[in-house]
Coordinates of C-alpha atoms in Angstrom, one line a residue:
M1 CA -2.7 125.7 149.5
E2 CA -3.7 122.1 150.4
S3 CA -1.0 119.4 150.4
S4 CA -2.8 117.4 147.6
A5 CA -3.1 120.7 145.5
K6 CA 0.7 121.3 145.9
I7 CA 1.4 117.8 144.8
T8 CA -0.9 118.1 141.8
Q9 CA 0.7 121.4 140.8
G10 CA 4.2 120.0 141.3
L11 CA 3.3 117.0 139.1
G12 CA 2.0 119.3 136.4
V13 CA 5.2 121.4 136.4
L14 CA 7.2 118.2 136.1
A15 CA 5.0 117.2 133.2
E16 CA 5.8 120.5 131.4
Q17 CA 9.5 119.7 131.8
L18 CA 9.2 116.2 130.4
P19 CA 10.2 116.9 126.7
S20 CA 13.3 118.7 127.8
L21 CA 14.2 115.9 130.3
I22 CA 13.8 113.3 127.7
T23 CA 15.9 115.2 125.3
I24 CA 18.7 115.7 127.9
L25 CA 18.6 112.0 128.7
V26 CA 18.9 111.1 125.1
C27 CA 21.8 113.5 124.7
I28 CA 23.5 111.8 127.8
V29 CA 23.1 108.3 126.3
L30 CA 24.7 109.6 123.0
V31 CA 27.5 111.2 124.9
I32 CA 28.2 108.0 126.8
A33 CA 28.3 106.1 123.5
R34 CA 31.0 108.2 122.3
W35 CA 33.0 108.1 125.5
K36 CA 35.9 106.0 124.2
R37 CA 36.6 108.3 121.3
H38 CA 36.6 111.6 123.4
P39 CA 36.8 110.8 127.1
A40 CA 37.6 114.4 128.3
V41 CA 34.9 116.0 126.1
S42 CA 32.4 113.3 127.0
L43 CA 33.0 113.9 130.8
L44 CA 32.4 117.6 130.5
A45 CA 29.3 117.1 128.3
V46 CA 27.8 114.6 130.8
V47 CA 28.4 116.9 133.7
G48 CA 26.8 119.8 132.0
L49 CA 23.8 117.8 130.8
F50 CA 23.3 116.2 134.2
L51 CA 23.4 119.7 135.7
L52 CA 20.8 121.0 133.2
F53 CA 18.7 117.8 133.9
L54 CA 18.6 118.7 137.6
H55 CA 18.2 122.5 137.0
G56 CA 14.9 122.4 135.1
P57 CA 12.7 120.5 137.4
V58 CA 14.2 121.9 140.6
F59 CA 13.6 125.4 139.6
A60 CA 10.2 124.7 138.1
L61 CA 9.1 123.4 141.4
I62 CA 10.7 126.3 143.3
Y63 CA 8.9 128.7 141.1
A64 CA 5.6 126.9 141.4
Q65 CA 5.8 126.8 145.2
G66 CA 7.8 130.1 145.7
P67 CA 5.7 132.3 147.9
S68 CA 4.5 129.4 150.2
L69 CA 8.1 128.2 150.5
F70 CA 9.9 131.3 151.2
L71 CA 7.4 133.9 152.6
N72 CA 5.2 133.8 155.7
N73 CA 1.4 134.0 155.4
N74 CA 1.1 137.9 155.4
Y75 CA 3.4 138.8 152.5
T76 CA 2.8 141.9 150.2
S77 CA 3.1 142.1 146.4
E78 CA 6.5 143.8 146.9
D79 CA 7.7 140.7 148.9
V80 CA 6.7 138.5 146.0
R81 CA 8.4 140.7 143.5
N82 CA 11.6 140.7 145.5
L83 CA 11.4 137.0 145.8
F84 CA 11.1 136.4 142.2
L85 CA 13.7 138.8 141.4
V86 CA 16.2 136.9 143.7
L87 CA 15.0 133.5 142.3
G88 CA 15.5 134.8 138.7
L89 CA 19.1 135.8 139.5
I90 CA 19.8 132.5 141.2
F91 CA 18.0 130.6 138.3
N92 CA 20.1 132.3 135.6
G93 CA 23.3 132.1 137.7
T94 CA 23.0 128.4 138.2
R95 CA 22.1 127.8 134.5
A96 CA 25.2 129.5 133.4
I97 CA 27.1 127.2 135.7
A98 CA 25.4 124.3 134.1
F99 CA 26.2 125.5 130.6
A100 CA 29.9 126.1 131.5
P101 CA 31.0 122.4 131.1
L102 CA 29.0 122.2 127.8
L103 CA 30.8 125.2 126.4
A104 CA 34.2 123.8 127.7
A105 CA 33.4 120.5 125.9
I106 CA 32.9 122.3 122.7
F107 CA 36.3 123.9 122.7
I108 CA 38.4 121.4 124.6
G109 CA 41.3 119.7 122.5
R110 CA 40.9 122.0 119.5
P111 CA 44.0 123.3 117.9
R112 CA 44.5 127.1 118.3

């Protein structure tokens, strides 16, 4: 794939992520506005939201460019299947890591 085609495809993938990214940015602003009331909860929420903000575009670009980034020119369909299997595991594992601070923010400081 040509360099200009890769750039165009990458911009298209980022454009698809735009509504989610804007929503996450609005959430970050709202959390920061509540920082003085709940500093520990706000810190965890900002960390989780920031990780999600990075996670979406990074993996969208990795999936869009997958075979050309990780495989040589003579790959088989089984190679592509294995690549996307591994990428799927990494994607879901890192997303769980990004959601962990958000989950902690929900339950921190609550009486038992």
